[in-house]
Amino acid sequence: MLELILIDDLLFALVGIEGRYISIKRVHGKADVVSFQVDASMDLALQEFAKRIFPLCESYLLIDEFVESRSQFKHGLVNHAFAAALRAFLLDYQAMVAQLEHQFRLRRLSIQGLWFYCQPMTGSMQALSTVIRKVSANNYAGSAVLNLLQSQAKAMAGDSAVRSLLEKMTHSASNAYLSILERWIYEGVIDDPYDEFFIAENKSLQKESLTQDYDAKYWRQRYSLKKDIPSFLANIAGTILTTGKYLNVMRECGYNVQVPVSENSKLMTFGSNHQYLECVKAAYEFASGELLSLIKEKYDLIGKLRSIKHYLLLDQGDFLVHFMDIAREELLKKHDEISVEKLQSLLDLALRTTAAAADPCHEDLTCCVERSSVLKGLSRLKDLDIKNVSHGNDLEEPISITGLETFSLSYKIQWPLSIVISRKALTKYQLIFRFLFHCKHVERQLCGAWQMHQGVRALNSHGTAISRSSLLCRSMLRFINSLLHYLTFEVLEPNWHVMHGRLQTAKSIDEVIQHHDFFLDKCLKECLLLLPELIKKVEKLKSLCLQYAAATQWLISLSIDIPKLDEQSDGSVGSGKLKSKNPSQVQKVMTRNSAVTDSILKFEREFNAELQSLRPILSSSSQAEPYLTHLAQWILGAGNDQ
């Protein structure tokens, strides 16, 4: 009789209901800790039978309560799906209990029979209760639940039935997650109401920042990977992130692009056949190809880069020559006195009246005036790999820098080209432009000095310092021409052609960005802008050239005036000797001749000393940086060829 009563109580306990001899005990403050207890007055043998079945009862109660709690919206879609799968499983379990109860009513169920029929279900229920305890204790959601289910399934490799059940639960729970993934890789949309997806969106980062902020993080951080990634997607998480990013760019451009989806490409399950991997790969290739085609063809990326090369890398300099002529007066002012509006109107005039007018992109060109010299500007860009930065402060800023040192061109870049030609990339172009522009200015000043020397060639200059000055002017011109030749034909042109070839074969926009950034960094480095020790020497040489060019008119006028005094004294020219009878006049001429000669010799000594001081620097660095060997051949070769 007691056995029948116990069986009846156990059937109730299997669905979480207390009986006459079986009670449920809960630990205060621990909702997931529950235990079943049998009355101590029960026969000991029957108590032992009951205790064997209690773990199954406890598991049922735990699972049933989990299903109810995790069906709430706040726990997320994966927990909803997991709870739904558990509810379906409990229906099968309850059907088993109902069948046992039917057998009991027919008097066909003994306590040994009850244990026999419950035993197969015990392993599955306990495995599920283990998962549930961990989910509840850690408040898992999203990918954490999927990873836990997968790891538990792998841990049950020795029990095929339990492993099969856990894999089924994983598949059911992942359906909701894969539906989020589908929208991301097929439409570029994150539909994640409970923040479960492994891709995070930072809405505070706007695409406009790419053209305004040097350190814009839009492309790298607008969408980013979280730490919790489902283990079955871990190897392709980067591809998934990139696929949606590409589709999102096209949506931002107004194109409602959607990856073609067939029945075979639905991501509603994953398994050993890895079909979902093929779906992700196909979606990535489509998105990458479409975006690359859009940027290259509709937005003409190559044409825009070529236009920037014309203007900011001085590939076509006719407009610049005209601009430097008409804007000379404004550029000679201090940088804080310059009218940018006037410079812009002069730039527009130069563009319209030269070959640049044929370029449809010339209207995107604008001018600006920076606040500091190129070297000071470089020192503020912390991300650039500038060697020996600690020595970068040795060169003091000129007391009053003019527009010639601070003038720069800029370029209007629209979305989505700003992904490639960002504010950072444009700043690097501008640094190169400013260096080239100032070199061109030095060259023009020296050319003016050379023309002045050529203008007095017909005069007999023997006995004056004019011939010595002419040699110095030629040496300086060789230096600046060699430097410009090196920068243009040894650095910018070859690197541009390499980049252009790589862009033609690039498979994705990220490859395009990588090749473009590599080109700019390589040009900055080979143009000496990342080598403060060398660039300071070059700046010193340029400064000497400008000082000499500014003094040329004075030097030549004094040199020419000296023979004229001889002509006035006795009417003869060309003897090279002063025949004036006035001793004070002779003394005055000799003093002026000596001052001119001393000035020219001083310029010559300083220029040659600075030029030769480059040799050890270039020699010590050329093994690590081969391009410095080319620089030495051009500049030092020019300096030695008198």
XYZ file of C-alpha atoms in Angstrom:
642
model
C 0.000 0.000 0.000
C 2.833 2.435 0.887
C 4.500 1.645 -2.434
C 1.380 2.661 -4.373
C 1.080 5.875 -2.374
C 4.760 6.650 -3.026
C 4.397 5.974 -6.758
C 1.410 8.336 -6.843
C 3.424 11.002 -4.993
C 6.400 10.528 -7.334
C 4.209 10.972 -10.423
C 3.075 14.295 -8.982
C 6.668 15.181 -8.023
C 7.787 14.552 -11.617
C 5.690 17.560 -12.667
C 6.682 19.683 -9.645
C 3.764 19.051 -7.290
C 4.100 18.041 -3.632
C 2.412 14.860 -2.365
C 1.438 13.301 0.954
C 4.933 11.977 1.706
C 7.032 14.126 -0.646
C 7.685 17.832 -0.039
C 9.619 20.572 -1.876
C 12.252 22.613 0.002
C 13.697 25.899 -1.355
C 16.844 27.654 -0.149
C 16.068 31.222 0.894
C 17.578 33.742 -1.555
C 18.464 31.107 -4.182
C 15.598 30.639 -6.584
C 17.380 27.957 -8.631
C 18.232 25.771 -5.625
C 15.346 23.393 -4.891
C 15.233 19.934 -3.324
C 12.643 17.197 -2.865
C 12.411 15.374 0.452
C 10.577 12.176 1.408
C 8.920 11.638 4.785
C 11.343 10.024 7.228
C 8.657 7.577 8.372
C 8.636 5.948 4.947
C 10.279 2.552 4.570
C 14.036 2.994 4.002
C 14.059 0.907 0.818
C 11.256 3.030 -0.638
C 13.080 6.193 0.433
C 16.144 5.118 -1.559
C 14.019 4.458 -4.659
C 12.451 7.908 -4.284
C 15.822 9.637 -3.906
C 16.944 8.132 -7.234
C 14.068 9.866 -9.007
C 14.331 13.205 -7.145
C 17.103 14.641 -9.421
C 14.694 14.279 -12.359
C 11.979 16.074 -10.410
C 14.346 18.875 -9.422
C 15.521 19.275 -13.005
C 11.949 19.523 -14.260
C 11.061 22.192 -11.739
C 14.199 24.190 -12.551
C 13.605 23.974 -16.322
C 9.929 24.862 -15.994
C 10.691 27.979 -13.934
C 13.457 28.989 -16.346
C 11.044 28.731 -19.283
C 8.593 31.039 -17.557
C 11.208 33.645 -16.557
C 13.179 33.654 -19.819
C 10.072 34.120 -21.922
C 10.017 37.765 -20.833
C 11.055 40.340 -23.463
C 13.959 41.768 -21.494
C 15.982 38.542 -21.768
C 16.411 38.759 -25.536
C 15.586 36.757 -28.640
C 18.067 33.923 -28.053
C 16.672 33.252 -24.581
C 13.134 33.430 -26.021
C 14.029 30.814 -28.628
C 15.855 28.652 -26.089
C 12.859 28.827 -23.723
C 10.507 27.871 -26.578
C 12.683 24.831 -27.393
C 12.690 23.846 -23.716
C 8.906 24.223 -23.557
C 8.539 21.826 -26.492
C 10.924 19.419 -24.782
C 8.906 19.600 -21.545
C 5.763 18.732 -23.483
C 7.435 15.461 -24.501
C 8.511 14.932 -20.909
C 4.998 15.585 -19.605
C 3.622 13.171 -22.193
C 5.964 10.511 -20.780
C 4.717 11.198 -17.229
C 1.107 10.988 -18.456
C 1.809 7.582 -20.004
C 3.378 6.395 -16.739
C 0.337 7.641 -14.857
C -1.926 5.727 -17.264
C 0.071 2.557 -16.625
C -0.216 3.213 -12.882
C -4.003 3.547 -13.102
C -4.083 0.203 -14.883
C -2.069 -1.263 -11.987
C 0.823 -2.076 -14.338
C 3.497 0.200 -12.796
C 5.750 -0.791 -9.921
C 8.327 1.471 -8.285
C 11.103 -0.460 -10.078
C 9.231 0.058 -13.352
C 8.935 3.775 -12.644
C 12.707 4.017 -12.131
C 13.313 1.984 -15.287
C 11.201 4.283 -17.483
C 12.578 7.499 -15.942
C 16.226 6.565 -16.182
C 16.758 7.418 -19.914
C 15.311 10.915 -19.384
C 17.435 11.676 -16.319
C 20.684 12.361 -18.220
C 19.023 14.769 -20.651
C 17.188 16.657 -17.914
C 20.296 17.017 -15.779
C 22.361 18.243 -18.742
C 19.731 20.890 -19.460
C 19.504 21.903 -15.805
C 23.311 22.341 -15.737
C 23.075 24.744 -18.688
C 20.163 26.590 -17.130
C 21.961 27.085 -13.814
C 24.938 28.649 -15.602
C 22.715 30.873 -17.741
C 20.794 32.068 -14.678
C 23.858 32.526 -12.466
C 25.702 34.636 -15.073
C 22.600 36.233 -16.589
C 23.704 35.085 -20.045
C 22.031 36.333 -23.213
C 22.678 36.246 -26.936
C 25.923 34.679 -28.094
C 26.915 33.698 -24.531
C 23.937 31.296 -24.393
C 24.843 29.815 -27.790
C 28.486 29.324 -26.783
C 27.463 27.654 -23.528
C 25.125 25.259 -25.329
C 27.810 24.401 -27.879
C 30.492 23.783 -25.271
C 28.141 21.573 -23.215
C 27.262 19.582 -26.331
C 30.934 18.966 -27.051
C 31.498 17.949 -23.427
C 28.811 15.260 -23.822
C 30.612 13.462 -26.644
C 30.272 10.139 -24.791
C 26.479 10.320 -24.547
C 25.076 10.573 -28.061
C 21.466 11.092 -26.922
C 22.318 14.012 -24.633
C 24.691 15.511 -27.178
C 22.028 15.287 -29.866
C 19.533 17.031 -27.569
C 21.943 19.891 -26.751
C 22.783 20.359 -30.424
C 19.067 20.557 -31.191
C 18.680 23.179 -28.477
C 21.617 25.125 -29.912
C 20.068 25.099 -33.386
C 16.709 26.242 -32.050
C 18.235 29.028 -29.955
C 20.439 30.175 -32.835
C 17.558 30.692 -35.278
C 16.698 34.073 -33.777
C 20.374 35.057 -33.793
C 20.823 34.010 -37.411
C 17.832 36.108 -38.437
C 19.693 39.175 -37.075
C 22.810 38.040 -38.954
C 20.805 37.633 -42.170
C 19.614 41.238 -42.165
C 23.148 42.468 -41.523
C 24.916 40.555 -44.292
C 22.070 40.853 -46.820
C 20.876 44.430 -46.158
C 23.512 46.108 -43.956
C 20.953 46.711 -41.201
C 21.339 45.857 -37.509
C 17.917 44.740 -36.275
C 18.933 43.943 -32.705
C 16.279 45.164 -30.221
C 17.905 43.482 -27.198
C 21.570 44.249 -27.920
C 22.550 40.606 -28.463
C 24.350 40.796 -31.807
C 28.157 40.621 -31.816
C 28.427 43.800 -33.915
C 28.022 47.105 -32.081
C 26.911 50.352 -33.732
C 28.202 53.681 -32.432
C 25.615 56.161 -33.683
C 27.539 59.129 -32.308
C 30.137 58.695 -35.081
C 28.868 60.389 -38.244
C 30.257 60.086 -41.767
C 30.747 63.862 -41.919
C 33.619 63.516 -39.431
C 35.749 61.904 -42.160
C 36.181 65.269 -43.886
C 36.503 67.344 -40.701
C 38.456 65.401 -38.094
C 42.057 64.243 -38.567
C 41.506 61.437 -36.055
C 38.045 60.473 -37.365
C 37.180 56.960 -36.221
C 34.045 56.528 -38.334
C 35.292 53.814 -40.673
C 37.004 51.786 -37.944
C 34.585 52.256 -35.075
C 31.109 53.128 -36.393
C 30.615 49.360 -36.483
C 32.851 47.135 -34.376
C 33.052 43.604 -32.998
C 32.057 42.899 -29.428
C 33.851 40.393 -27.211
C 31.023 37.843 -27.169
C 31.054 36.208 -30.599
C 29.341 32.861 -31.232
C 32.087 30.260 -31.525
C 30.742 28.938 -34.838
C 31.107 32.462 -36.307
C 34.425 33.393 -34.674
C 36.557 32.637 -37.751
C 34.407 34.732 -40.099
C 33.381 37.522 -37.716
C 35.625 40.035 -39.517
C 34.128 39.123 -42.902
C 30.610 39.490 -41.494
C 31.447 42.908 -40.042
C 32.929 44.110 -43.340
C 30.030 42.803 -45.441
C 27.461 44.810 -43.529
C 29.713 47.894 -43.485
C 29.961 47.826 -47.285
C 26.189 47.465 -47.704
C 25.655 50.250 -45.193
C 27.872 52.629 -47.197
C 25.716 52.026 -50.275
C 22.567 52.629 -48.238
C 24.092 55.922 -47.018
C 24.618 56.822 -50.692
C 20.919 56.295 -51.372
C 21.233 52.886 -53.013
C 18.904 50.256 -51.576
C 21.243 47.405 -52.435
C 20.309 43.949 -51.233
C 22.307 40.771 -51.683
C 20.421 38.311 -53.912
C 18.954 35.664 -51.598
C 17.879 32.171 -52.656
C 16.436 29.355 -50.594
C 19.896 27.820 -50.340
C 21.357 30.996 -48.861
C 18.980 31.254 -45.906
C 20.893 31.313 -42.635
C 18.298 29.550 -40.528
C 20.615 26.793 -39.358
C 24.251 25.878 -39.031
C 25.948 22.533 -38.811
C 28.767 20.338 -39.950
C 28.122 21.039 -43.649
C 29.273 24.673 -43.142
C 26.685 25.900 -45.638
C 26.352 29.114 -43.630
C 30.038 29.862 -44.274
C 29.416 29.763 -48.017
C 26.455 32.116 -47.584
C 28.593 34.653 -45.711
C 31.385 34.398 -48.288
C 28.966 34.926 -51.190
C 27.388 37.925 -49.458
C 30.816 39.476 -48.799
C 31.939 39.076 -52.410
C 28.746 40.663 -53.691
C 28.861 43.606 -51.266
C 32.569 44.197 -51.854
C 32.214 44.124 -55.627
C 29.195 46.427 -55.656
C 30.786 49.054 -53.397
C 34.081 49.001 -55.261
C 32.271 49.393 -58.557
C 30.196 52.263 -57.161
C 33.193 54.195 -55.840
C 35.412 53.574 -58.855
C 32.863 54.108 -61.610
C 30.061 56.380 -60.402
C 32.193 58.480 -58.051
C 35.381 58.194 -60.169
C 37.875 57.588 -57.368
C 40.856 57.246 -59.715
C 39.956 60.491 -61.486
C 39.672 62.311 -58.160
C 43.035 60.985 -56.984
C 44.601 61.970 -60.297
C 43.178 65.480 -59.927
C 44.591 65.739 -56.390
C 47.946 64.627 -57.804
C 47.808 67.410 -60.413
C 47.267 70.136 -57.828
C 48.601 69.002 -54.450
C 51.580 67.025 -55.781
C 52.253 69.658 -58.490
C 52.002 67.202 -61.354
C 50.779 70.025 -63.610
C 52.393 73.229 -62.439
C 51.311 75.811 -65.032
C 48.446 77.032 -62.848
C 50.848 77.310 -59.901
C 53.320 79.500 -61.811
C 50.513 81.860 -62.783
C 49.125 81.836 -59.246
C 52.514 82.589 -57.669
C 52.890 85.553 -60.021
C 49.519 87.152 -59.320
C 49.405 86.252 -55.602
C 52.992 87.237 -54.786
C 52.056 90.412 -52.953
C 49.476 88.651 -50.751
C 51.740 85.664 -50.005
C 54.532 87.955 -48.781
C 52.325 89.161 -45.919
C 52.435 87.663 -42.439
C 50.186 84.629 -42.148
C 47.719 86.390 -39.818
C 47.371 89.364 -42.200
C 46.537 87.372 -45.331
C 43.052 87.513 -46.839
C 42.085 83.926 -47.626
C 39.154 85.204 -49.710
C 41.517 87.200 -51.919
C 43.830 84.204 -52.313
C 40.831 82.053 -53.265
C 39.744 84.505 -55.971
C 43.317 84.636 -57.329
C 43.463 80.836 -57.302
C 40.166 80.624 -59.197
C 41.530 83.103 -61.753
C 44.716 81.050 -62.184
C 42.699 77.855 -62.625
C 40.349 79.383 -65.201
C 43.121 80.889 -67.311
C 45.403 77.842 -67.516
C 45.137 74.239 -68.698
C 43.558 73.348 -65.335
C 40.255 74.757 -66.628
C 39.811 71.533 -68.640
C 39.763 69.479 -65.420
C 36.140 69.008 -64.251
C 37.379 68.643 -60.662
C 39.219 71.989 -60.509
C 36.227 73.668 -58.857
C 36.732 71.431 -55.797
C 40.111 73.046 -55.143
C 40.272 75.562 -52.298
C 43.078 77.384 -50.519
C 43.846 77.825 -46.854
C 46.515 79.418 -44.661
C 47.927 77.339 -41.814
C 49.080 78.742 -38.473
C 52.556 77.195 -38.362
C 55.416 75.947 -40.490
C 55.544 72.448 -41.978
C 57.885 71.150 -39.273
C 55.671 72.402 -36.461
C 52.655 70.926 -38.209
C 54.374 67.546 -38.450
C 55.269 67.491 -34.775
C 51.577 67.755 -33.847
C 50.571 64.667 -35.828
C 51.324 62.010 -33.236
C 50.279 59.072 -35.405
C 53.074 59.671 -37.929
C 56.211 57.585 -37.436
C 58.570 60.552 -37.110
C 62.086 59.468 -36.190
C 64.009 61.275 -33.457
C 61.024 63.373 -32.498
C 62.852 64.613 -29.423
C 65.165 66.583 -31.707
C 62.251 68.068 -33.622
C 62.066 71.095 -31.341
C 65.620 72.204 -32.137
C 64.449 74.206 -35.121
C 62.730 77.298 -33.835
C 59.740 78.695 -35.617
C 60.627 81.785 -37.703
C 59.741 84.979 -35.877
C 57.292 86.056 -38.576
C 56.370 83.378 -41.084
C 54.686 84.561 -44.261
C 52.084 83.074 -46.529
C 54.834 81.416 -48.537
C 55.523 79.075 -45.585
C 51.890 78.607 -44.525
C 49.895 78.607 -47.786
C 48.250 75.325 -48.691
C 45.665 73.929 -51.063
C 42.724 71.844 -49.943
C 40.147 69.746 -51.719
C 36.406 69.263 -51.255
C 35.765 65.554 -50.785
C 32.238 64.180 -50.697
C 30.888 60.935 -49.248
C 31.666 58.090 -50.004
C 35.082 59.115 -51.405
C 35.860 60.511 -47.949
C 36.274 56.893 -46.801
C 39.463 56.757 -48.898
C 40.418 60.456 -49.039
C 39.746 61.305 -45.398
C 40.837 64.394 -43.486
C 43.937 62.477 -42.383
C 44.853 61.540 -45.964
C 44.238 65.097 -47.184
C 46.431 66.491 -44.387
C 49.288 64.278 -45.578
C 48.805 65.525 -49.149
C 48.913 69.090 -47.829
C 52.171 68.521 -45.951
C 53.800 67.285 -49.147
C 52.291 70.192 -51.111
C 53.580 72.812 -48.667
C 57.094 71.379 -48.851
C 57.007 71.296 -52.669
C 55.437 74.757 -52.860
C 58.183 76.295 -50.754
C 60.857 74.525 -52.815
C 59.241 75.977 -55.945
C 59.325 79.420 -54.328
C 63.051 79.056 -53.569
C 63.656 77.929 -57.155
C 61.802 80.984 -58.537
C 63.800 83.364 -56.347
C 67.093 81.801 -57.437
C 65.988 81.909 -61.078
C 65.347 85.627 -60.643
C 68.844 86.035 -59.196
C 70.313 84.033 -62.065
C 68.552 86.257 -64.605
C 70.054 89.311 -62.933
C 73.501 87.770 -63.288
C 72.825 86.980 -66.938
C 71.733 90.575 -67.483
C 75.185 91.902 -66.588
C 77.203 89.253 -68.431
C 77.908 91.684 -71.262
C 79.701 94.008 -68.853
C 83.325 93.409 -68.102
C 83.061 92.198 -64.501
C 86.736 91.358 -63.983
C 87.959 92.859 -60.798
C 84.533 92.495 -59.134
C 82.848 89.704 -57.160
C 80.140 89.225 -59.768
C 81.731 86.120 -61.321
C 82.050 84.492 -57.883
C 78.424 85.327 -57.165
C 77.383 83.799 -60.474
C 79.071 80.475 -59.565
C 77.359 80.458 -56.154
C 73.983 81.167 -57.720
C 74.483 78.282 -60.147
C 75.405 75.920 -57.269
C 72.296 76.900 -55.355
C 70.116 76.425 -58.421
C 71.618 72.981 -58.999
C 70.831 72.072 -55.399
C 67.188 73.148 -55.456
C 66.608 71.704 -58.944
C 68.162 68.405 -57.870
C 65.986 68.338 -54.742
C 62.839 69.010 -56.773
C 63.854 66.404 -59.351
C 64.389 63.852 -56.573
C 61.047 64.653 -54.921
C 59.117 64.598 -58.184
C 60.735 61.896 -60.298
C 62.375 59.680 -57.678
C 59.600 59.707 -55.068
C 56.163 60.942 -56.118
C 55.902 59.641 -59.695
C 57.169 56.066 -59.111
C 55.130 55.637 -55.932
C 52.046 57.019 -57.645
C 52.331 54.529 -60.498
C 52.766 51.645 -58.059
C 49.664 52.746 -56.135
C 47.681 53.250 -59.336
C 48.454 49.703 -60.442
C 47.462 48.282 -57.070
C 44.185 50.204 -57.041
C 43.276 48.693 -60.400
C 43.548 45.165 -58.978
C 42.138 45.855 -55.485
C 39.288 43.525 -54.503
C 37.720 45.640 -51.757
C 37.472 49.192 -50.487
C 39.633 48.262 -47.499
C 42.410 47.229 -49.896
C 42.013 50.583 -51.665
C 42.346 52.428 -48.347
C 45.387 50.340 -47.432
C 47.171 50.997 -50.758
C 46.356 54.722 -50.639
C 47.548 55.125 -47.036
C 50.726 53.175 -47.819
C 51.410 55.497 -50.776
C 51.031 58.626 -48.645
C 53.145 57.323 -45.766
C 55.881 56.207 -48.171
C 55.870 59.607 -49.905
C 56.034 61.473 -46.589
C 58.966 59.343 -45.530
C 60.906 59.567 -48.799
C 60.225 63.310 -49.035
C 62.205 63.536 -45.744
C 59.192 64.876 -43.840
C 59.442 62.076 -41.268
C 63.195 62.586 -40.781
C 63.617 65.773 -38.694
C 67.423 65.720 -38.762
C 67.492 65.745 -42.564
C 64.583 68.080 -43.129
C 66.151 70.668 -40.810
C 69.313 70.625 -42.939
C 67.271 71.066 -46.110
C 65.294 73.917 -44.547
C 68.549 75.615 -43.528
C 69.875 75.300 -47.087
C 66.652 76.732 -48.500
C 66.840 79.597 -46.026
C 70.395 80.410 -47.180
C 69.242 80.337 -50.805
C 66.434 82.779 -50.068
C 68.740 85.094 -48.134
C 71.224 85.064 -50.985
C 68.484 85.627 -53.624
C 67.156 88.586 -51.612
C 70.674 90.079 -51.398
C 71.518 89.528 -55.075
C 70.200 92.837 -56.376
C 72.216 94.711 -53.772
C 75.361 92.672 -54.473
C 75.142 93.120 -58.240
C 74.307 96.830 -58.090
C 77.351 97.462 -55.905
C 79.568 95.359 -58.167
C 78.400 97.193 -61.271
C 78.793 100.619 -59.671
C 82.499 100.046 -58.966
C 83.653 100.017 -62.636
C 81.365 102.950 -63.347
C 83.435 105.064 -60.943
C 86.528 104.195 -62.981
C 84.726 105.267 -66.148
C 83.799 108.611 -64.631
C 87.377 109.305 -63.586
C 89.169 108.952 -66.900
C 86.638 107.872 -69.494
C 88.063 104.353 -69.967
C 86.355 101.026 -69.144
C 87.748 97.540 -69.006
C 91.192 98.039 -67.537
C 90.023 96.675 -64.183
C 92.072 99.310 -62.409
C 90.871 102.465 -60.706
C 92.687 105.580 -61.946
C 90.855 108.190 -59.921
C 93.125 110.801 -58.436
C 90.777 111.316 -55.487
C 92.157 109.146 -52.632
C 88.911 109.236 -50.649
C 86.966 108.011 -53.670
C 89.457 105.154 -54.216
C 89.179 104.188 -50.541
C 85.381 104.194 -50.769
C 85.352 101.945 -53.852
C 87.822 99.477 -52.320
C 85.740 99.267 -49.113
C 82.559 98.556 -51.060
C 84.290 95.953 -53.231
C 85.615 94.224 -50.117
C 82.165 94.215 -48.473
C 80.562 92.627 -51.540
C 83.262 89.973 -51.778
C 83.017 89.178 -48.066
C 79.233 88.811 -48.294
C 79.434 86.429 -51.235
C 82.224 84.393 -49.609
C 80.189 84.158 -46.400
C 77.142 82.851 -48.292
C 79.387 80.425 -50.166
C 81.054 79.076 -47.007
C 77.756 78.607 -45.162
C 76.037 76.980 -48.127
C 78.890 74.539 -48.835
C 79.264 73.689 -45.148
C 75.558 72.881 -44.801
C 75.589 70.895 -48.029
C 78.587 68.817 -46.958
C 77.128 68.221 -43.497
C 74.410 66.207 -45.236
C 76.967 63.600 -46.356
C 77.542 61.797 -43.019
C 73.818 61.866 -42.190
C 72.892 60.362 -45.544
C 75.731 57.822 -45.409
C 74.797 56.567 -41.933
C 71.110 56.220 -42.823
C 71.318 54.958 -46.407
C 71.791 51.289 -45.477
C 68.469 51.206 -43.622
C 66.762 53.575 -46.070
C 67.919 52.893 -49.678
C 66.117 55.931 -51.070
C 68.610 58.156 -49.203
C 71.317 56.849 -51.530
C 69.388 58.340 -54.469
C 68.993 61.578 -52.574
C 72.746 61.742 -51.929
C 73.505 61.104 -55.596
C 71.275 63.956 -56.684
C 71.938 66.603 -54.048
C 75.582 65.967 -53.144
C 76.443 65.246 -56.760
C 74.910 68.595 -57.645
C 76.862 70.279 -54.867
C 80.193 68.833 -55.980
C 79.696 69.690 -59.623
C 80.867 73.241 -59.680
